[in-house]
Coordinates of C-alpha atoms in Angstrom, one line a residue:
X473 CA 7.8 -24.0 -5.4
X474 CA 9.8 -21.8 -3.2
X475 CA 12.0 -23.5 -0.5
X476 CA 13.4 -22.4 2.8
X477 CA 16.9 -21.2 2.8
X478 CA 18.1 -22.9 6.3
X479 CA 21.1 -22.0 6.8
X480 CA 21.1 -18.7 5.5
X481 CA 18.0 -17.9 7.7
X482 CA 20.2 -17.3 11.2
X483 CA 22.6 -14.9 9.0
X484 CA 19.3 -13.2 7.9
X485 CA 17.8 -12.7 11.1
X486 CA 21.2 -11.2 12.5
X487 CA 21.1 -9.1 10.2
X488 CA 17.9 -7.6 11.2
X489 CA 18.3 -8.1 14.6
X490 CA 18.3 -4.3 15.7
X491 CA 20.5 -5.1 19.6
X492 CA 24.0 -5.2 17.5
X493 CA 25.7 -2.9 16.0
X494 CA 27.5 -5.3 14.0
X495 CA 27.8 -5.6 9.7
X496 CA 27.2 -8.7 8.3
X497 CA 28.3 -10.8 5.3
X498 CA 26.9 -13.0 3.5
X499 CA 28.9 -15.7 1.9
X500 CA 27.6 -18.7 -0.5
X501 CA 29.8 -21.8 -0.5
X502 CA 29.6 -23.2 -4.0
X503 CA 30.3 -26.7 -4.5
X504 CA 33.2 -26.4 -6.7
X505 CA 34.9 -24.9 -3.9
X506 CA 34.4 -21.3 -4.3
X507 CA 33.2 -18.5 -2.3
X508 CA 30.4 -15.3 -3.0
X509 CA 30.7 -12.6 -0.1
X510 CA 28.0 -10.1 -0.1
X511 CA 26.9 -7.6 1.8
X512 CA 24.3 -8.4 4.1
X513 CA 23.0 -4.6 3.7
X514 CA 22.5 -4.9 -0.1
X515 CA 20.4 -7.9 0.5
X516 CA 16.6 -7.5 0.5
X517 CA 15.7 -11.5 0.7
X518 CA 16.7 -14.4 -0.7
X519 CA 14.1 -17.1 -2.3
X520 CA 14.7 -20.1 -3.9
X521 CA 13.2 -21.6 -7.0
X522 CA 13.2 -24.4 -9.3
X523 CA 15.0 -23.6 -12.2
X524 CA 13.2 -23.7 -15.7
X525 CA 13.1 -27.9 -17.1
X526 CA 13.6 -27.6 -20.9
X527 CA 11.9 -30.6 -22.8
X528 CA 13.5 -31.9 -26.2
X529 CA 12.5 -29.3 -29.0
X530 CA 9.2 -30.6 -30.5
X531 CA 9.6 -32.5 -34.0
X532 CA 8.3 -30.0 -36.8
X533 CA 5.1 -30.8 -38.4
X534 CA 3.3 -31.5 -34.7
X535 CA 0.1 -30.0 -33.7
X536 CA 1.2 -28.1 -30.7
X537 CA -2.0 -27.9 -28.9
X538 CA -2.0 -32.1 -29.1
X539 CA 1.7 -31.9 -28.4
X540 CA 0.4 -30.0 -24.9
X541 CA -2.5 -32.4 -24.0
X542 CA -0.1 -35.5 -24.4
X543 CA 2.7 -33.9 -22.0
X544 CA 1.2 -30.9 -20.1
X545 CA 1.5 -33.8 -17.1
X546 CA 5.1 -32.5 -16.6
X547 CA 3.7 -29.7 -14.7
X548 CA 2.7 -31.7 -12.1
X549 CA 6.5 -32.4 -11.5
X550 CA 8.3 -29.1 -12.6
X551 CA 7.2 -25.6 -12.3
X552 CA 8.7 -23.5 -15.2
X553 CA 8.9 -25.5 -18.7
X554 CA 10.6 -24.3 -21.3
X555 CA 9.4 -25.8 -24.7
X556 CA 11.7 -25.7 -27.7
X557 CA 10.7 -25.3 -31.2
X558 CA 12.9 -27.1 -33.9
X559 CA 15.1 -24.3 -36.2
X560 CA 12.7 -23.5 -39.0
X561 CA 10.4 -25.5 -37.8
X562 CA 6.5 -25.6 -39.4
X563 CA 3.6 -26.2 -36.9
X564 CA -0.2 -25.8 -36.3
X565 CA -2.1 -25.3 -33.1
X566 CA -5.8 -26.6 -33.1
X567 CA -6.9 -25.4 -29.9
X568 CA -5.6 -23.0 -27.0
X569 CA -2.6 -24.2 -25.0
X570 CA -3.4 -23.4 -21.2
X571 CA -0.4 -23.7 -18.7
X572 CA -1.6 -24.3 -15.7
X573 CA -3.0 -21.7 -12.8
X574 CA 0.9 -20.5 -11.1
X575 CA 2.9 -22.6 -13.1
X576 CA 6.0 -20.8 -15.8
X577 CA 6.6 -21.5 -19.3
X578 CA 8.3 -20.5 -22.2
X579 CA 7.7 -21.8 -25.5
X580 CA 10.8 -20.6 -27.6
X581 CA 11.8 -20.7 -31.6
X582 CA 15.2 -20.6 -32.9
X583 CA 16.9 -17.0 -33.1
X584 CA 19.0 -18.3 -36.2
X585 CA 15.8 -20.4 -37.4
X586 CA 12.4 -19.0 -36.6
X587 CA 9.5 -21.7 -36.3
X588 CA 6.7 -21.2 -38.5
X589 CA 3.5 -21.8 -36.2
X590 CA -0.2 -21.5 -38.2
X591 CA -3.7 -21.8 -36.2
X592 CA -6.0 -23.8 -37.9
X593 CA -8.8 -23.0 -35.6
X594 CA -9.8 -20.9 -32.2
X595 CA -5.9 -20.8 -31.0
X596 CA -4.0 -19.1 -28.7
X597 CA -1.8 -19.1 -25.0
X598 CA -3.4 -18.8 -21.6
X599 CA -0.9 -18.4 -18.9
X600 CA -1.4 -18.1 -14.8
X601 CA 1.9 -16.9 -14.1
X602 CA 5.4 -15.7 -15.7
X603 CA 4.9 -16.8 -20.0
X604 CA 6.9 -16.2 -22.6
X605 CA 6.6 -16.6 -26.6
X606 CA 9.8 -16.0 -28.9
X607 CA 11.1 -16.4 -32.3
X608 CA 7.8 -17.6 -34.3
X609 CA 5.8 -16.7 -37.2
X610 CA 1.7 -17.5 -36.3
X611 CA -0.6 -17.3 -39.0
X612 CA -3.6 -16.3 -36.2
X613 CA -6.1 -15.9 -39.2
X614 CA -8.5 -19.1 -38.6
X615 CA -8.6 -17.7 -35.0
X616 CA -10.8 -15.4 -32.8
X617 CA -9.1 -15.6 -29.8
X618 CA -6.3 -13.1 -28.5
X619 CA -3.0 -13.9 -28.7
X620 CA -2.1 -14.1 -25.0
X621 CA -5.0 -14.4 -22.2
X622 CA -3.9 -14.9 -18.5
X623 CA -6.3 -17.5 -16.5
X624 CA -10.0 -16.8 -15.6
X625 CA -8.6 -19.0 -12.5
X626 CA -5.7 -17.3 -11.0
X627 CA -3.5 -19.4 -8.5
X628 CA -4.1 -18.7 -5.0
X629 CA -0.5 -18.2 -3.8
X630 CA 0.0 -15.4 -6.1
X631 CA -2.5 -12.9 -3.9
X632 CA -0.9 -9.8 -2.8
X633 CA 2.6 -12.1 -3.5
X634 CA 4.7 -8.8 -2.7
X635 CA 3.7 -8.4 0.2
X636 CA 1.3 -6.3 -0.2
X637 CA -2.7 -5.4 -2.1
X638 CA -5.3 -7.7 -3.0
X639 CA -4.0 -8.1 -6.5
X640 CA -3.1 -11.4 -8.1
X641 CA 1.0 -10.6 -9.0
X642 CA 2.7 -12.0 -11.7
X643 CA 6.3 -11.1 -10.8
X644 CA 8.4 -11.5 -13.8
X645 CA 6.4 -10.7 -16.5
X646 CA 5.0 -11.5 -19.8
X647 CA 7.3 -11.5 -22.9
X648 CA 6.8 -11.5 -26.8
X649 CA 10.1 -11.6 -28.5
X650 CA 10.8 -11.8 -32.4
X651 CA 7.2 -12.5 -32.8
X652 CA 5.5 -12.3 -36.3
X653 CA 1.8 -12.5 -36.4
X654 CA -0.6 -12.3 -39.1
X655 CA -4.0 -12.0 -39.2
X656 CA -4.9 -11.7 -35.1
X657 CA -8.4 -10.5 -34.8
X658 CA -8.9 -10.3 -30.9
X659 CA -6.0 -9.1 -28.6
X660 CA -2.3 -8.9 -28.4
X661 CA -3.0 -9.6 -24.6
X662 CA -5.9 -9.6 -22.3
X663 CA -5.9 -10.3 -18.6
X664 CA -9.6 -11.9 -18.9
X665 CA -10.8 -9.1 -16.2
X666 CA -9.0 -10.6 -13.5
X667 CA -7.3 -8.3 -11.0
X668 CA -4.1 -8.8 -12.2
X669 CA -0.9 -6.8 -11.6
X670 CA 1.7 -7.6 -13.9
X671 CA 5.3 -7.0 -13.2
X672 CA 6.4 -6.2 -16.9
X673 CA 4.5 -6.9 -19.7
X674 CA 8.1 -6.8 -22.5
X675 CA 6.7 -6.5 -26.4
X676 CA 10.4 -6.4 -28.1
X677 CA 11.5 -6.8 -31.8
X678 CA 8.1 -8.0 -32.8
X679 CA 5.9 -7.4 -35.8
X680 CA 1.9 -7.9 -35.2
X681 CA -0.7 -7.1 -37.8
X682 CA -4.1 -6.9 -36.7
X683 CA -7.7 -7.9 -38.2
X684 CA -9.8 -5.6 -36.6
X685 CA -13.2 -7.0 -38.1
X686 CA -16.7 -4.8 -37.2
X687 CA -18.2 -5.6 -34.3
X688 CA -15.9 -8.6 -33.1
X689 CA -13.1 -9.2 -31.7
X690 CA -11.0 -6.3 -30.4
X691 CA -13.6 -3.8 -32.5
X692 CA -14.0 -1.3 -30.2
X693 CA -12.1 -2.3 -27.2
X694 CA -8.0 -2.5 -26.8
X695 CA -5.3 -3.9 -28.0
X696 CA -3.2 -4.3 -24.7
X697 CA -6.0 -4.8 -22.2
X698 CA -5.4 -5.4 -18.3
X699 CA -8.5 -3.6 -17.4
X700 CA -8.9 -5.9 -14.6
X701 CA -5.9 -4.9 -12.6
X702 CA -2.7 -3.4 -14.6
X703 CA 0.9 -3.4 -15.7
X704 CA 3.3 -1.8 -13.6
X705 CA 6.0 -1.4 -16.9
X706 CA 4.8 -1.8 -20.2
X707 CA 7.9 -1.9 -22.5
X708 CA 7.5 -1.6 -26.1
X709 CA 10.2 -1.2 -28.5
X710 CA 11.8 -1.6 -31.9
X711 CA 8.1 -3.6 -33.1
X712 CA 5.3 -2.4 -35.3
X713 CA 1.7 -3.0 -35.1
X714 CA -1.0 -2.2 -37.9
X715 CA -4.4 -3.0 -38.6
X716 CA -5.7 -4.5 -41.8
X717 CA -9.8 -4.8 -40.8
X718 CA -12.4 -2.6 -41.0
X719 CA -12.9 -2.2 -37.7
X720 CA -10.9 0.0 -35.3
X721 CA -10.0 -0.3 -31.2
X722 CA -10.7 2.0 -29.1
X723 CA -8.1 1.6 -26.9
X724 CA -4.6 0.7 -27.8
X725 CA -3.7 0.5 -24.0
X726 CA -6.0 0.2 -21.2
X727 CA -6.0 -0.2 -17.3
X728 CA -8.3 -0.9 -14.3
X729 CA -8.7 2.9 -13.1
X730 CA -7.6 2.3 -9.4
X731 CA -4.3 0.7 -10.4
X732 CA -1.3 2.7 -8.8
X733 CA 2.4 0.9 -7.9
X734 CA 1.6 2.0 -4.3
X735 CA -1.1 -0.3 -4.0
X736 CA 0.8 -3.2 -5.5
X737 CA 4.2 -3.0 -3.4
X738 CA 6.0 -1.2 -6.4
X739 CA 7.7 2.1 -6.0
X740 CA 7.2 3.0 -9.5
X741 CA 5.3 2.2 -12.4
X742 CA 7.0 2.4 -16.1
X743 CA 5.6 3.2 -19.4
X744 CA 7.5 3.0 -22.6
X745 CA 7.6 3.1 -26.0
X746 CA 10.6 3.3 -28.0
X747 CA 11.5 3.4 -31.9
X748 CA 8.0 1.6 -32.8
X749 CA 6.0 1.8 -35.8
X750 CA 1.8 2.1 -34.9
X751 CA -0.6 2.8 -38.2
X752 CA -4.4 2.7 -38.4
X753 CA -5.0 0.7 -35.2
X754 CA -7.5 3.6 -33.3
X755 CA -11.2 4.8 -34.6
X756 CA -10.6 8.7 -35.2
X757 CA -11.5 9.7 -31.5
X758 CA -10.0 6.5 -29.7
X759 CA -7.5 7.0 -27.4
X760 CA -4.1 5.3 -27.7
X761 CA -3.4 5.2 -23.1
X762 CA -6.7 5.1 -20.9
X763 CA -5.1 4.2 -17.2
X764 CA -6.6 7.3 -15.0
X765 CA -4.8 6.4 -11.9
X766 CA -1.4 7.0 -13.7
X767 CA -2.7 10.7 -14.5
X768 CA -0.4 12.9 -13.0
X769 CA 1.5 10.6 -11.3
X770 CA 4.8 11.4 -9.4
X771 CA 5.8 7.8 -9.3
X772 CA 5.2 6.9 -12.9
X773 CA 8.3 7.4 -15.8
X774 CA 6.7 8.1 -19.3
X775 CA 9.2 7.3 -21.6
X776 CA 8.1 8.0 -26.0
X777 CA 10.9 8.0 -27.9
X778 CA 11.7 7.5 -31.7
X779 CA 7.9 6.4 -32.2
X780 CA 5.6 6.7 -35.6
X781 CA 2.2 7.6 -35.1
X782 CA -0.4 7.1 -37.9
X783 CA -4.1 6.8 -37.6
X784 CA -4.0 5.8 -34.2
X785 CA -6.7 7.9 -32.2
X786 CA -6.2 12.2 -31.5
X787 CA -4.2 13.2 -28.5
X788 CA -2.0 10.6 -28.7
X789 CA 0.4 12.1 -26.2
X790 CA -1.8 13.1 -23.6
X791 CA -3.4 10.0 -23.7
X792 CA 0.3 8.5 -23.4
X793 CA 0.1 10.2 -20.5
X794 CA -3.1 9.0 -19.1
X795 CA -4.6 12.4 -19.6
X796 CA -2.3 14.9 -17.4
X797 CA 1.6 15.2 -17.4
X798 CA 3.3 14.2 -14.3
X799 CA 6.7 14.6 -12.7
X800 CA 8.6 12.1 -15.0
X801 CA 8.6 11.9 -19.1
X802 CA 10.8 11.9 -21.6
X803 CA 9.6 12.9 -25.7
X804 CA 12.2 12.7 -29.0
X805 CA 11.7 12.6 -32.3
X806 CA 7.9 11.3 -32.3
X807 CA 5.4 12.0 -35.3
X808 CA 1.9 12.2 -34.1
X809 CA -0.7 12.0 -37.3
X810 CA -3.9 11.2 -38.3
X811 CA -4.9 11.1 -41.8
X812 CA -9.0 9.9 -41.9
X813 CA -9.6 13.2 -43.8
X814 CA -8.2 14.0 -47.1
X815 CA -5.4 16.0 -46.0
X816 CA -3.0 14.7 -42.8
X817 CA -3.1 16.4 -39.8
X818 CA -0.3 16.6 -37.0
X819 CA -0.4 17.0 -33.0
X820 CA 1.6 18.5 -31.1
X821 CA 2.8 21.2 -33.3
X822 CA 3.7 25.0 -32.2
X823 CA 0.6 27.1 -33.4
X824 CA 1.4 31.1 -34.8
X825 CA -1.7 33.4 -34.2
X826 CA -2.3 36.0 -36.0
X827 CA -0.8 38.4 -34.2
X828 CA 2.7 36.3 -34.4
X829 CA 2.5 34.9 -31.1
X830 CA 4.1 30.7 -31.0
X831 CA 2.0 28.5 -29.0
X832 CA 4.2 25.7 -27.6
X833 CA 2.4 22.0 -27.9
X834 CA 0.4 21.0 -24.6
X835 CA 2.2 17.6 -24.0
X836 CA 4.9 16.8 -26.0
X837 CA 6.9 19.6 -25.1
X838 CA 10.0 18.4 -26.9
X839 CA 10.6 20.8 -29.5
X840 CA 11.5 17.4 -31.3
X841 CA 8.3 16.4 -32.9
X842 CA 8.6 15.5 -36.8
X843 CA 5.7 17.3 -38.2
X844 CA 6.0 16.1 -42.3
X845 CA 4.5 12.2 -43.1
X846 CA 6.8 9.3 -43.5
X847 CA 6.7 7.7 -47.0
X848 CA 5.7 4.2 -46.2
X849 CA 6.9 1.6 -49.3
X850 CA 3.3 -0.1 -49.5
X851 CA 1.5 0.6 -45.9
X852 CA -1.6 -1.4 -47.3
X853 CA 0.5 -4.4 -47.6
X854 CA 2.2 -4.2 -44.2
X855 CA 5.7 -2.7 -45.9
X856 CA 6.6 -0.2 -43.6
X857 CA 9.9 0.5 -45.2
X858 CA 10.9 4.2 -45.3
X859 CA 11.9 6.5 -48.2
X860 CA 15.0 8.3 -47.4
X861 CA 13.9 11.5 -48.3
X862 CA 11.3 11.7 -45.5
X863 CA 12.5 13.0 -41.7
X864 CA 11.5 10.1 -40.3
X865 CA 14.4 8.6 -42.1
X866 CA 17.0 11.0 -41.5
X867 CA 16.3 10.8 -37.6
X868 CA 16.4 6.8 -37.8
X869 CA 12.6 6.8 -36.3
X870 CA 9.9 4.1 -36.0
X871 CA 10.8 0.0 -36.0
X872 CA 14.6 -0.7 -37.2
X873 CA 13.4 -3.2 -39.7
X874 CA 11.6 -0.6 -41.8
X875 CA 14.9 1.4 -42.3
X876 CA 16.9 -1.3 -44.1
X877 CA 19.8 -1.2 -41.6
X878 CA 21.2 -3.8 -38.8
X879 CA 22.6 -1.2 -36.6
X880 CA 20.3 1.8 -35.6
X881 CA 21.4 4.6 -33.6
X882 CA 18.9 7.4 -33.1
X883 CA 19.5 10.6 -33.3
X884 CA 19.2 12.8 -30.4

């Protein structure tokens, strides 16, 4: 709950007071004794909040979703939780966990000792407001759910929270962190149709294979699915998603049409994808960005860097780019292929006509794109790890963990 800065307010109000000509400082009297002075001009406003309660980390072997029924009461005093899972911990979850309408949490593994979490029926996380998962292994398979839903009932106080729009805000974000999951059949997120705008939506370091089963599930939909509203900076990086169903999405990410910052309160909006593995997640004509009211934007920054591409829809970068380039975007090193015929095919290649003449790609217009296939080790499996003899290699492209080194710089 947000609380009234007193006596800040009076400093505040001089400083907007338009009669005086007057700077101002702002200084915060800590009680150890020490003093912050800052600028009263490089202050936009000043909020308070409760600061995040951690419980004690939850004993391994616990059923997580019982864990939650027996102390989800805590919300009713605090307002951000953080929930701690034991190093190497081993857990299941029998039901959803849903965090209350507004209310924060963070449910968090150990870096040094990632928990081991298994579903053991219809699972999953439903948040309201800021969530975060990090440092677990989830065995999704026994469920059908997606992994992370926000609330079919948002919290009132969140409506057109910056200030401005009709959109519910959710100002901080979502984050998955060091997040293995096998087995997920519906989606990595979904924002249950609900006109959501999501500050940042932050997939990082994460490893998610999919179950894409015919005619359920994600089959035929997205992946990344905030068609009710949208995210104003999807950031994607050093992770790898693939799809081990039958079925296919049609859409890896996919907004409400009308969503622009402008209409949110944002100056800009941000997509990006950086040094990411994608294989076999899009039916041959699916279409890896569907969010029209980015197309063309001159607030939006593109950014597709150091990404693999395989079997993941046609027109991968102009559907990055939600169908028309725009004032911002940045392309390196990205291979764009599709392989459902018998020989592999590559986008965004120059073209030489007959008469000699070099026909520069539409989109990715780079001169950077890696037109020869990367040797997966065993791509069926999920082993992503590459051969060094392919370019993708050499260039230190795709997810870090699939190139067998700690440290990855990529080349420019």
């Amino acid at each position: 709950m947000k609380k009234n800065l007193f006596p800040l307010a009076v400093a505040m109000l001089c400083v907007a007071a338009p009669a005086s000509a007057q700077d101002y400082e702002m200084q915060i009297h800590k009680t150890d004794g020490t003093v912050t002075t800052i600028d009263a001009a490089d202050v936009a406003k000043v909020t308070f909040a409760q600061k995040p309660y951690t419980v004690e980390a939850v004993p391994t072997g616990t059923d997580l979703a019982q864990w939650y029924e027996e102390n989800k009461a805590l919300f009713e005093t605090y307002d951000y939780i953080v929930i701690p899972l034991a190093a190497n911990g081993e857990y299941t979850q029998s039901g959803v966990i849903e965090i209350p309408a507004g209310k924060k949490a963070a449910i968090a593994g150990d870096a040094e000792g990632v928990a081991k979490l298994q579903f053991t029926a219809d699972a999953g996380f439903v948040a309201g407001n800021v969530f975060s998962l990090s440092n677990v292994d989830i065995d999704a398979a026994a469920s059908a759910n997606s992994l992370v839903t926000l609330s079919e009932t948002p919290d009132e106080a969140l409506l057109g929270a910056t200030g401005m729009g009709d959109y519910y805000n959710i100002i901080g974000g979502i984050t998955l962190s060091n997040v293995d999951v096998k087995g997920l059949k519906n989606r990595v997120f979904y924002d249950n149709g609900v006109k959501y705008a999501i500050d940042k939506l932050t997939i990082e370091d994460c490893n998610i294979q999919l179950d894409i089963q015919d005619g359920t599930g994600v089959d035929g939909g997205q992946i990344i699915d905030a068609y009710g509203g949208g995210i104003n900076d999807l950031a994607i990086s050093n992770s790898t998603m693939y799809n081990i169903g039958a079925g296919y999405a049609k859409y890896a990410v996919r907004y409400n049409n009308g969503y622009k910052a402008a209409r949110i309160g944002y100056e800009n909006e941000h997509m990006t994808i950086k040094n990411s593995t994608f294989h076999n997640l899009l039916e041959s004509g699916g279409q890896w960005g569907n969010y029209n009211g980015l197309q063309g934007s001159k607030s939006c920054y593109f950014t597709l860097t150091d990404v693999i591409f395989v079997n993941c829809g046609k027109d991968i970068a102009r559907r990055f780019l939600g169908g028309r380039a725009g004032s911002h975007y940045t392309f390196n090193n990205n291979t764009y292929m599709s392989a459902y015929d018998a020989e592999p095919t590559f986008e965004e290649m120059p073209t030489v006509g007959e008469d000699g003449t070099v026909t520069q790609p539409s989109y990715d217009k780079s001169g950077t794109v890696i037109g020869t296939a990367p040797t997966f080790a065993n791509a069926a499996n999920g082993d992503f790890t590459l051969g060094s003899d392919c370019e993708q290699y050499a260039k230190k492209t795709g997810d870090p963990r699939w190139l067998g080194e700690e440290e990855v710089t990529p080349a420019e």
